[in-house]
Short mmCIF file of C-alpha atoms in Angstrom, two decimals:
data_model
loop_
_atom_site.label_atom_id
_atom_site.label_comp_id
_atom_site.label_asym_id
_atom_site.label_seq_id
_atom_site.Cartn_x
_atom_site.Cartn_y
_atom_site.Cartn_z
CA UNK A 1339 0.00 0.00 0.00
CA UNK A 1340 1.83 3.59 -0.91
CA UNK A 1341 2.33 5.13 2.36
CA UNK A 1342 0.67 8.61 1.22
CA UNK A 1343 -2.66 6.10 1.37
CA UNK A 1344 -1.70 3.71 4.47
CA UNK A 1345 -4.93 3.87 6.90
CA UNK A 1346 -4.29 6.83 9.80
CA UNK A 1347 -5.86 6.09 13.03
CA UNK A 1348 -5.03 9.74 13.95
CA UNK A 1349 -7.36 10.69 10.73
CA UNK A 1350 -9.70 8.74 11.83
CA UNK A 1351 -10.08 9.59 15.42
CA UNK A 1352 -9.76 13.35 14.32
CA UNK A 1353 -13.27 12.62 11.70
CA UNK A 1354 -14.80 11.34 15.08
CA UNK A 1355 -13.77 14.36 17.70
CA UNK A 1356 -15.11 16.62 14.40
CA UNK A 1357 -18.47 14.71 14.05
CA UNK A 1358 -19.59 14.51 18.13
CA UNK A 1359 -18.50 18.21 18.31
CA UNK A 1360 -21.11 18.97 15.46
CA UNK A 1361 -23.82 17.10 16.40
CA UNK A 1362 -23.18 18.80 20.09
CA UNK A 1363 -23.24 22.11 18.17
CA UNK A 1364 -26.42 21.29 16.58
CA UNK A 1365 -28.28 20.11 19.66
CA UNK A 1366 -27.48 23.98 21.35
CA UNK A 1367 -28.36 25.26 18.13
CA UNK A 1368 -31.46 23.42 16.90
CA UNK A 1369 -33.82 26.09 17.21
CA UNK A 1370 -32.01 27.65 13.82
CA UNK A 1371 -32.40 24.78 11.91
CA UNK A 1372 -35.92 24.51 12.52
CA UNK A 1373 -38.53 26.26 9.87
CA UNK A 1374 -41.44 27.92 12.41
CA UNK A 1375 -39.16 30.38 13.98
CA UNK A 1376 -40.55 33.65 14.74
CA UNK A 1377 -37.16 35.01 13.69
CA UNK A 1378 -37.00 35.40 9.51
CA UNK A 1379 -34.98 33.55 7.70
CA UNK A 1380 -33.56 35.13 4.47
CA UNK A 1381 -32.34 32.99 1.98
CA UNK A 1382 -28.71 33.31 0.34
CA UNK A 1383 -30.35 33.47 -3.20
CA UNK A 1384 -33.87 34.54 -3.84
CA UNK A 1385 -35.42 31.76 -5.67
CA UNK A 1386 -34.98 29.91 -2.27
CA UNK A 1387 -37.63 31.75 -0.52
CA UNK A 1388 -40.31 29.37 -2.47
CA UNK A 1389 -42.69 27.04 -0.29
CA UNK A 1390 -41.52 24.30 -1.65
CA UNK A 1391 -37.52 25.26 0.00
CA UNK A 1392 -38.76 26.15 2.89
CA UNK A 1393 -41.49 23.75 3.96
CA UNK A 1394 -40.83 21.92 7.12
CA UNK A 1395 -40.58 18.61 4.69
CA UNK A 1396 -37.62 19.63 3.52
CA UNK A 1397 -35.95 20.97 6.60
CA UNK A 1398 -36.70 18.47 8.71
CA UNK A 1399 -35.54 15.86 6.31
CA UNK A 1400 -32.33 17.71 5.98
CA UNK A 1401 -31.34 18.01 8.97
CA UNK A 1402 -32.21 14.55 10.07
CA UNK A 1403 -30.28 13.18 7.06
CA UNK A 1404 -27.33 15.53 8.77
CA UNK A 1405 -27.64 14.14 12.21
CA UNK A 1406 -27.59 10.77 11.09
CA UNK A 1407 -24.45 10.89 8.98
CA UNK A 1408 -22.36 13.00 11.74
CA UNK A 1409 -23.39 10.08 13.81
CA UNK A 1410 -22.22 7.33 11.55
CA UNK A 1411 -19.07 9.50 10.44
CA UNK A 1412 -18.59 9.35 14.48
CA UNK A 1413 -19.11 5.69 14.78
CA UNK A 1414 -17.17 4.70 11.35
CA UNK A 1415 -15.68 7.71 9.50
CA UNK A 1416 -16.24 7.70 5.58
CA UNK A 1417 -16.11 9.62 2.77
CA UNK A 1418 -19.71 8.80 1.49
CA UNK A 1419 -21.03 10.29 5.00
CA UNK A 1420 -18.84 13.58 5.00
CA UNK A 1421 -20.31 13.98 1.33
CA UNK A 1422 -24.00 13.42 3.00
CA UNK A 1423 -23.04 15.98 5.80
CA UNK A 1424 -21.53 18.74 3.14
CA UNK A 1425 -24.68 18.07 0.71
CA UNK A 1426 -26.75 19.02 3.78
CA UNK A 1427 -25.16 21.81 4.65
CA UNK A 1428 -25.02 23.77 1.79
CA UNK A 1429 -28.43 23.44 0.59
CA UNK A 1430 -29.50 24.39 4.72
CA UNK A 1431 -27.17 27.46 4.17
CA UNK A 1432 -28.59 28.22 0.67
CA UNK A 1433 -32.32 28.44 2.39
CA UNK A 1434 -31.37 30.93 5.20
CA UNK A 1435 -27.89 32.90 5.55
CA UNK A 1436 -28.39 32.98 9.28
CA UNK A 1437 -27.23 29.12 8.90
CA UNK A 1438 -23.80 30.49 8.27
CA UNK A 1439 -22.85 30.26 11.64
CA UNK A 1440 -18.33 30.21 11.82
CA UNK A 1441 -18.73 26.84 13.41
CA UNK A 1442 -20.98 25.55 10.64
CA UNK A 1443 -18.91 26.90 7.83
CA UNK A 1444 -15.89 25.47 9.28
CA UNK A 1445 -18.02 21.96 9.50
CA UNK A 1446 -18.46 22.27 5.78
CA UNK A 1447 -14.78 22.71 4.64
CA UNK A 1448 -13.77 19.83 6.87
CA UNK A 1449 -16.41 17.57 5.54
CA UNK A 1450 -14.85 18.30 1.81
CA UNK A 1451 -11.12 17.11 2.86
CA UNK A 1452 -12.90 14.11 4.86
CA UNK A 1453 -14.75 13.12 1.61
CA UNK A 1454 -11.90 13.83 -0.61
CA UNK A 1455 -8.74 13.11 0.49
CA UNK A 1456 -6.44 11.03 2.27
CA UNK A 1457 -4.74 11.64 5.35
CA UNK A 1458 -1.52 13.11 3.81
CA UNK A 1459 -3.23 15.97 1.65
CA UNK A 1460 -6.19 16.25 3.93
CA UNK A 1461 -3.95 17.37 7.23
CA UNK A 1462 -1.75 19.87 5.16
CA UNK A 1463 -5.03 21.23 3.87
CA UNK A 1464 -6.70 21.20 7.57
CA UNK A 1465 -3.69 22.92 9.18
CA UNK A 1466 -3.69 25.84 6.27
CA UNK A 1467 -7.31 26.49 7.12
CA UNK A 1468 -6.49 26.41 10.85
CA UNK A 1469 -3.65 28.59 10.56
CA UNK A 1470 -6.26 30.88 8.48
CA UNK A 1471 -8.58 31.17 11.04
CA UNK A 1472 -6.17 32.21 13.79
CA UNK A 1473 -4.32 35.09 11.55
CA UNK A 1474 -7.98 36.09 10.44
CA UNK A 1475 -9.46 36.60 13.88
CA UNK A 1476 -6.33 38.23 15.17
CA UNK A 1477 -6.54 40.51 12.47
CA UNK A 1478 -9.81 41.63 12.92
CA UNK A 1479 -8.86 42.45 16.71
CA UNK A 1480 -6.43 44.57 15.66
CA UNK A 1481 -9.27 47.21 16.06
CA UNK A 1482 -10.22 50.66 17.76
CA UNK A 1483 -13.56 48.98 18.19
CA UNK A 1484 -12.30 46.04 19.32
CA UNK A 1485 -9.79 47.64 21.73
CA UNK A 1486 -12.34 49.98 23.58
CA UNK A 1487 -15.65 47.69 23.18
CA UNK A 1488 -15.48 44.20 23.31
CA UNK A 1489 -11.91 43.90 24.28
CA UNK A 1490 -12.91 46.15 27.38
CA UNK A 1491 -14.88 42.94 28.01
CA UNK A 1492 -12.93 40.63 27.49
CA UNK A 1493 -10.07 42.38 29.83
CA UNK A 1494 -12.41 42.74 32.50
CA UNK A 1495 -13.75 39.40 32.37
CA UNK A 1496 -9.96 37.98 32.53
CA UNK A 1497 -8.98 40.06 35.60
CA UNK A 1498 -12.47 38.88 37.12
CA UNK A 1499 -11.48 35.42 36.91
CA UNK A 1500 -8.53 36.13 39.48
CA UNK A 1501 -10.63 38.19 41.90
CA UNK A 1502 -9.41 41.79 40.71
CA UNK A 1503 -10.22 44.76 38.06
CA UNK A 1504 -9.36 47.18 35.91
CA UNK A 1505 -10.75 50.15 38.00
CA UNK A 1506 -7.14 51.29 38.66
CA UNK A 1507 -6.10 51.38 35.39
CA UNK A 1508 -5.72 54.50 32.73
CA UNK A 1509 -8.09 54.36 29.99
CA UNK A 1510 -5.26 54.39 27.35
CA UNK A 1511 -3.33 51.45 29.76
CA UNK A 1512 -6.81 49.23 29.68
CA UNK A 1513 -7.24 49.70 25.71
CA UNK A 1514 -3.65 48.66 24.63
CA UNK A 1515 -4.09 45.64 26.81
CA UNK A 1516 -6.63 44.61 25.25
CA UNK A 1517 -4.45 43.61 22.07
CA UNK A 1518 -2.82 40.92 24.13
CA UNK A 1519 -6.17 38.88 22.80
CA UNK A 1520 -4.93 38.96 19.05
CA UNK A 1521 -1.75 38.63 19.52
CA UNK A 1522 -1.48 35.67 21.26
CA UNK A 1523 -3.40 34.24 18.49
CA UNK A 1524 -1.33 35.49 16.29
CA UNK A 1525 1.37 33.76 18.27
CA UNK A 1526 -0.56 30.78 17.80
CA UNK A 1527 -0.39 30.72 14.09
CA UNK A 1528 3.19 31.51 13.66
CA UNK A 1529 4.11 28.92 16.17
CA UNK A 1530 1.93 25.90 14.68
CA UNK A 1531 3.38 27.31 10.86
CA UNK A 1532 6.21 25.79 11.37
CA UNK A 1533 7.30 22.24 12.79
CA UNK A 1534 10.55 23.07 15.15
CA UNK A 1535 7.85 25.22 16.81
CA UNK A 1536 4.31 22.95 17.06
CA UNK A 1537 4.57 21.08 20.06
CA UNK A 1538 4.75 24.93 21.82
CA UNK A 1539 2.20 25.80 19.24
CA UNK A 1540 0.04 22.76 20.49
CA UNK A 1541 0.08 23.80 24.24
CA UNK A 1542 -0.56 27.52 23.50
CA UNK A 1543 -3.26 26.99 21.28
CA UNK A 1544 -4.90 24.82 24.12
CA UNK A 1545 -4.29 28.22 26.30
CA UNK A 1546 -6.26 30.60 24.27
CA UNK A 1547 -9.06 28.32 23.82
CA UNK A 1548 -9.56 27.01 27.70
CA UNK A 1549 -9.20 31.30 28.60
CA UNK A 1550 -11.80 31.64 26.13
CA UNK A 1551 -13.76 29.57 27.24
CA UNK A 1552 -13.33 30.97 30.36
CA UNK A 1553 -14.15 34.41 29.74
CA UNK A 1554 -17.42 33.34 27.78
CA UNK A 1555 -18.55 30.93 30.50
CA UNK A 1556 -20.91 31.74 32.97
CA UNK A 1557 -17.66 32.48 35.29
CA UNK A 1558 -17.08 35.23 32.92
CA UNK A 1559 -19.42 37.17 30.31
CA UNK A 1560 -21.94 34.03 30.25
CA UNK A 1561 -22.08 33.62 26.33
CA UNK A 1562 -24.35 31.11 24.84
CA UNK A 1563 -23.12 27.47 24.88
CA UNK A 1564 -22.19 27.11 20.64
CA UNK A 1565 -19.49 29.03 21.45
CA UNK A 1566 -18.22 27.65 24.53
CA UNK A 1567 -18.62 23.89 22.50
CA UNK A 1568 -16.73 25.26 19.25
CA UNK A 1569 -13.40 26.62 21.13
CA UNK A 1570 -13.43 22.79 22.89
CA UNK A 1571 -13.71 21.64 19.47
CA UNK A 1572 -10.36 23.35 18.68
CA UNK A 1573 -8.88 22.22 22.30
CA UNK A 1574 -9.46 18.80 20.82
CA UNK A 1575 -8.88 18.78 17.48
CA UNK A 1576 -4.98 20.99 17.50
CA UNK A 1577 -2.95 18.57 19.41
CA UNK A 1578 -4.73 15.43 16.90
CA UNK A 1579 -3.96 17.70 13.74
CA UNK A 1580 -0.66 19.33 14.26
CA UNK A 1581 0.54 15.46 15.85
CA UNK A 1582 -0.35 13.65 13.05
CA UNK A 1583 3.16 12.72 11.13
CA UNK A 1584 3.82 14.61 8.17
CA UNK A 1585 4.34 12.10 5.32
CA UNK A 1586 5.97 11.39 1.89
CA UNK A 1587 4.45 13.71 -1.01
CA UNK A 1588 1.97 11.89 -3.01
CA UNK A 1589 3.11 10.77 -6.11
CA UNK A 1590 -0.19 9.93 -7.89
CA UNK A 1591 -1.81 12.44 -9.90
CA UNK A 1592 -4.57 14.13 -7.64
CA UNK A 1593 -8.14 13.04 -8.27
CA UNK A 1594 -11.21 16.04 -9.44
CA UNK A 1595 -12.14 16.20 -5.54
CA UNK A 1596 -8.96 16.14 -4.28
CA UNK A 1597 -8.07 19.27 -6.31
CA UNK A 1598 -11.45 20.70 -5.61
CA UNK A 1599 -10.81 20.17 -2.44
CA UNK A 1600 -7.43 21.96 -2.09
CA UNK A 1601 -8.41 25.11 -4.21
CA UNK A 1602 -11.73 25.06 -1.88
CA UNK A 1603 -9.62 25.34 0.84
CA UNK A 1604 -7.25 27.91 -0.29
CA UNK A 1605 -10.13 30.22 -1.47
CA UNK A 1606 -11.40 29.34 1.92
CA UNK A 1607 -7.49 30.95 3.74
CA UNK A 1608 -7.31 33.40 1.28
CA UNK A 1609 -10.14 34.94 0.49
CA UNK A 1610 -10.80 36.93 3.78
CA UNK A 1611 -8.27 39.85 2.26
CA UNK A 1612 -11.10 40.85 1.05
CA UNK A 1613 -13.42 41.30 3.93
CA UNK A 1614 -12.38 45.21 5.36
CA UNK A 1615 -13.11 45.92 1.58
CA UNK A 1616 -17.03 44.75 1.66
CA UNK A 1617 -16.01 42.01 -0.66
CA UNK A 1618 -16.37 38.85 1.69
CA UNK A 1619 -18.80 38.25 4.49
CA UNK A 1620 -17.56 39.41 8.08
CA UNK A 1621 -18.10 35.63 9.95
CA UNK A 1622 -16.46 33.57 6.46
CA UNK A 1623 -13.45 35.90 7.33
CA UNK A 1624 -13.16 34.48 10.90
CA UNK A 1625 -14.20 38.16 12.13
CA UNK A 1626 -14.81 36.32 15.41
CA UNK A 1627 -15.87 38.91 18.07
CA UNK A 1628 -14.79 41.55 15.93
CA UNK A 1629 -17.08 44.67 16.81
CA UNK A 1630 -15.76 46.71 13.56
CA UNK A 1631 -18.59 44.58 11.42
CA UNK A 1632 -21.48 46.30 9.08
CA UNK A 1633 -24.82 46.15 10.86
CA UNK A 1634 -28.28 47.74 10.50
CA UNK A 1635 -29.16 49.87 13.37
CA UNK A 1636 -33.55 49.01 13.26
CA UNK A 1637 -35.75 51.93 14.90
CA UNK A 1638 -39.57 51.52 15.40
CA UNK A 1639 -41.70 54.75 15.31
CA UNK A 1640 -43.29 54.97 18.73
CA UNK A 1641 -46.55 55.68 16.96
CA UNK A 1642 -45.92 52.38 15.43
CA UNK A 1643 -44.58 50.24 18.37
CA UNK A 1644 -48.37 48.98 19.69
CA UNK A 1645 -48.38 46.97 16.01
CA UNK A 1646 -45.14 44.84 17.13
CA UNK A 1647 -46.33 43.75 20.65
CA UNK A 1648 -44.25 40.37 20.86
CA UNK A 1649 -41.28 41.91 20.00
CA UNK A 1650 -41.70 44.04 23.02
CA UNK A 1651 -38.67 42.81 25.33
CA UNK A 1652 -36.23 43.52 22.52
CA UNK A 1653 -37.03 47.67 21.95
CA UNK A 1654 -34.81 49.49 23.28
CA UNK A 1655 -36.27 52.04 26.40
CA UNK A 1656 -37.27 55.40 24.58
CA UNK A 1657 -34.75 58.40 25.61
CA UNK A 1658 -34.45 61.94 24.40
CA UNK A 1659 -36.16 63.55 21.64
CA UNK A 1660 -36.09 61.35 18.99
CA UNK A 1661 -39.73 60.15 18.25
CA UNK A 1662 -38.04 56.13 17.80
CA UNK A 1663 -37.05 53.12 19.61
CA UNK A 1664 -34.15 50.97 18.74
CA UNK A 1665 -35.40 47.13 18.17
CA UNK A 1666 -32.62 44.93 19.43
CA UNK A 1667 -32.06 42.26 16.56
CA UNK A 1668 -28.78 41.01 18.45
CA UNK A 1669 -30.95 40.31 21.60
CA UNK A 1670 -33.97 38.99 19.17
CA UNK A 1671 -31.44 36.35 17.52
CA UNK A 1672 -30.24 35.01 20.65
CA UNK A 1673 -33.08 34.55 22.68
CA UNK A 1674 -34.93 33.12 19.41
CA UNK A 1675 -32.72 30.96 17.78
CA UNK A 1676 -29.87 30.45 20.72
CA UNK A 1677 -27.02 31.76 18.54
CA UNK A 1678 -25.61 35.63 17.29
CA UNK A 1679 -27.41 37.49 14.95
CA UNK A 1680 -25.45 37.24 11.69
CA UNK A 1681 -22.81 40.01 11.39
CA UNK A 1682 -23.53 41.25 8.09
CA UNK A 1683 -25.09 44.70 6.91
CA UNK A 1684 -27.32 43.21 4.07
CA UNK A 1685 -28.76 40.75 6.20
CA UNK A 1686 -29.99 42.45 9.22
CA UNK A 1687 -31.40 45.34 6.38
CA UNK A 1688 -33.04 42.10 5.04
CA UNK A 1689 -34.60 41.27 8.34
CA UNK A 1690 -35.78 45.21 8.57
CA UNK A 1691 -37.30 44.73 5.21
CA UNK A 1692 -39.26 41.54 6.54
CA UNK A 1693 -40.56 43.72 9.46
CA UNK A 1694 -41.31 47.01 7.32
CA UNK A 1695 -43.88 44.65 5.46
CA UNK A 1696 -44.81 41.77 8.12
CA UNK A 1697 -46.46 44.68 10.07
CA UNK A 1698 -47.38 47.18 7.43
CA UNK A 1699 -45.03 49.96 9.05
CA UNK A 1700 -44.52 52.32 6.03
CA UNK A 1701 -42.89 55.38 7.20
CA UNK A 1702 -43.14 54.04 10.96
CA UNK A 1703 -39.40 52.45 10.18
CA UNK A 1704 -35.85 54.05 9.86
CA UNK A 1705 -32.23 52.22 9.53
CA UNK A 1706 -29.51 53.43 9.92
CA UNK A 1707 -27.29 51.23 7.84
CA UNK A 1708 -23.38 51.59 9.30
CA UNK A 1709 -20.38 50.26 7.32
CA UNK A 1710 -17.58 48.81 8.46
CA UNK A 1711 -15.74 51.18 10.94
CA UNK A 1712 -12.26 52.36 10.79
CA UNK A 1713 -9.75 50.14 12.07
CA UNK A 1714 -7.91 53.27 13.63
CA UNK A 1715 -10.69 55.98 14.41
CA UNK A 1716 -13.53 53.52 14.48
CA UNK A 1717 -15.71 55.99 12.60
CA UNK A 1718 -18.70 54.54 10.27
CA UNK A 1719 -20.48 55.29 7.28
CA UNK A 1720 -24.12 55.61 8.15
CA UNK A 1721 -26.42 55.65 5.70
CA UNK A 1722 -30.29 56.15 7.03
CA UNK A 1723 -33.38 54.87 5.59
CA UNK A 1724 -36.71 55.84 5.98
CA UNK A 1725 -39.54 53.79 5.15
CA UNK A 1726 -40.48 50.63 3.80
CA UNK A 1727 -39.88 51.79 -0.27
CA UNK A 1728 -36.33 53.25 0.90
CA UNK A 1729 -35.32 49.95 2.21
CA UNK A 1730 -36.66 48.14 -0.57
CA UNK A 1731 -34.52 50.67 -2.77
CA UNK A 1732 -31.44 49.71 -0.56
CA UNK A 1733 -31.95 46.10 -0.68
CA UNK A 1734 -31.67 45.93 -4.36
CA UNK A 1735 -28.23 47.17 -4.58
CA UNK A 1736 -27.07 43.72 -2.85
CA UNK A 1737 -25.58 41.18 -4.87
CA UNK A 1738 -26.90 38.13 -2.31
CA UNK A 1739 -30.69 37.96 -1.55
CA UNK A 1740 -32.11 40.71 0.83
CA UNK A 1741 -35.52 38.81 0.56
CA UNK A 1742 -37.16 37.08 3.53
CA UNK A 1743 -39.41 33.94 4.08
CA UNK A 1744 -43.22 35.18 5.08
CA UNK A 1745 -44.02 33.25 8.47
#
């Protein structure tokens, strides 16, 4: 048998860790996956809004046929059930972008190197993508945002854990601490890159992921459980994937999904270059608590607000002048569906669109659509909106589908 081909039992148990940590991410998630959400789901591309997409006989179906082969992939790994599990998953992202969870993108470009290739071209592809996602997220951290918003957070949430605060410290002190985040993952990429340095790589990698779990636990900021479940994934899947022996090149000529497979993967590393430009989508960039993203900022007439009853606990209390409360779709998402409101401009315009028409608001509706802010001021664009037939306008300008699925 050529060696490049020789059975791994370190692939194998590394298809297993992948699969339980999925199907664990899917049980804290199922209420996304599930058709009769209150929440709207807006498809990627517009002919997916049909009945016939988005009837529960196709979800359910779908995500049963999902289940199943993460569970046989856990109890025998092959490359029939990783194509099952990446079938699945694209057509469940194609019927609602909010599917596009990090975790369950990540999912999908593992389950093309599991049904694809061996374990010799497989790991090289897995640690690129790995790598990837640790310069990508450290990147995005790199932040004015970051360093006086989330990373205030995550600083005091760190010094909490070892019974003190930042109270004492200057604001200017607090925010350039707050960059130790990113750059210890940056430290993490640059020291699994390269193999004199992995085994240190290994062990710091398995740092940053325990202290983030940490901080997100209910010790610490109290995030909800995908998260928490993901970052173990990592804890168990580095010291499998950077520990697996690098082998002999393969001298046989690559097969059509082995080279899909590769340039999948290296669009998949690369292409998040392109995010700070608008080009790429904020959470396929690995813009993982990265503040700095495009959003829609929803506000509800207060004539207007006694047609939306049920979506009551997420407004906003009413200050100043300004005739409008804010509708929390961050807080909406999470006590809905379990899981962060997708991090992207055009779709939370999308899901202002759905409620513009759900509950006939007309003029009773303003966005203020912000753009990415400035990685060194963290000034926005904001562009505002009023009324249903501005959005609409808006929405049109999008190249993916701004269109939502009625209830």
């Amino acid at each position: 048998m050529d060696i490049a081909n020789k059975p791994n039992p370190r692939w194998k148990l590394l298809q297993q860790v992948w699969a339980v940590f999925a199907l664990a991410l899917f049980i804290v998630t199922f209420r996304l996956w599930l058709p009769d959400s209150d929440f709207p789901a807006i498809p990627l591309f517009s002919s997916f809004t049909s009945p016939g997409f988005q009837s529960v006989w196709t979800h359910y179906p779908l995500l049963a046929l999902c289940g199943l082969s993460l569970l046989a992939s856990l109890i025998k790994p092959s490359p029939r059930n990783w194509l099952m599990i990446l079938g699945t998953l694209v057509l469940m992202f194609l019927f609602n972008q909010h599917h596009l969870q990090p975790w369950a993108f990540h999912l999908a470009l593992g389950a093309i190197v599991f049904a694809t290739c061996s374990a010799n071209s497989g790991v090289r592809l897995l640690r690129l993508l790995c790598i990837s996602i640790y310069v990508f997220s450290a990147v995005g951290k790199f932040d004015y945002q970051f360093m006086h918003t989330v990373g205030q957070q995550f600083l005091n949430a760190t010094v909490g854990l070892i019974g003190h605060n930042t109270d004492a410290l200057s604001p200017e002190l607090s925010a350039k601490l707050t960059l130790i985040f990113p750059a210890f993952e940056l430290l993490v990429a640059v020291l699994l890159s390269f193999t004199k340095t992995r085994r240190i790589g290994i062990i710091a990698a398995i740092i940053l992921h325990t202290n983030i779990i940490l901080i997100l636990s209910p010790l610490g900021l109290g995030h909800k459980p995908g998260v928490l479940i993901w970052n173990g994934l990592f804890i168990a899947l580095i010291p499998i994937l950077f520990a697996i022996p690098s082998q002999l090149p393969e001298m046989s000529e690559a097969s059509l999904g082995r080279r899909i497979a590769r340039w999948t993967i290296i669009a998949a590393s690369l292409l998040p270059v392109l995010e700070p430009h608008g080009k790429y989508d904020h959470w396929l960039a690995w813009g993982l608590y990265s503040p700095r993203t495009s959003r829609a900022e929803i506000n509800i007439h207060l004539y207007k607000i006694k047609e939306l009853p049920e979506l009551e606990p997420y407004l906003l209390p009413h200050s100043g002048d300004i005739p409008f409360r804010e509708l929390d779709i961050r807080k909406w998402s999470l006590a809905e569906l379990n899981v962060p409101i997708y991090p992207q401009d055009r779709f939370q315009l999308a899901v202002a669109r759905y409620l513009a028409h759900s509950y006939n608001l007309e003029s009773g509706i303003e966005v203020h659509l912000m753009g990415i802010a400035d990685r060194f001021t963290g000034r926005r664009e904001v562009e505002i909106l009023r009324g249903a037939h501005e959005i609409d306008m808006r929405c049109q300008k999008f190249l993916f589908s701004t269109d939502y699925v009625m209830q």
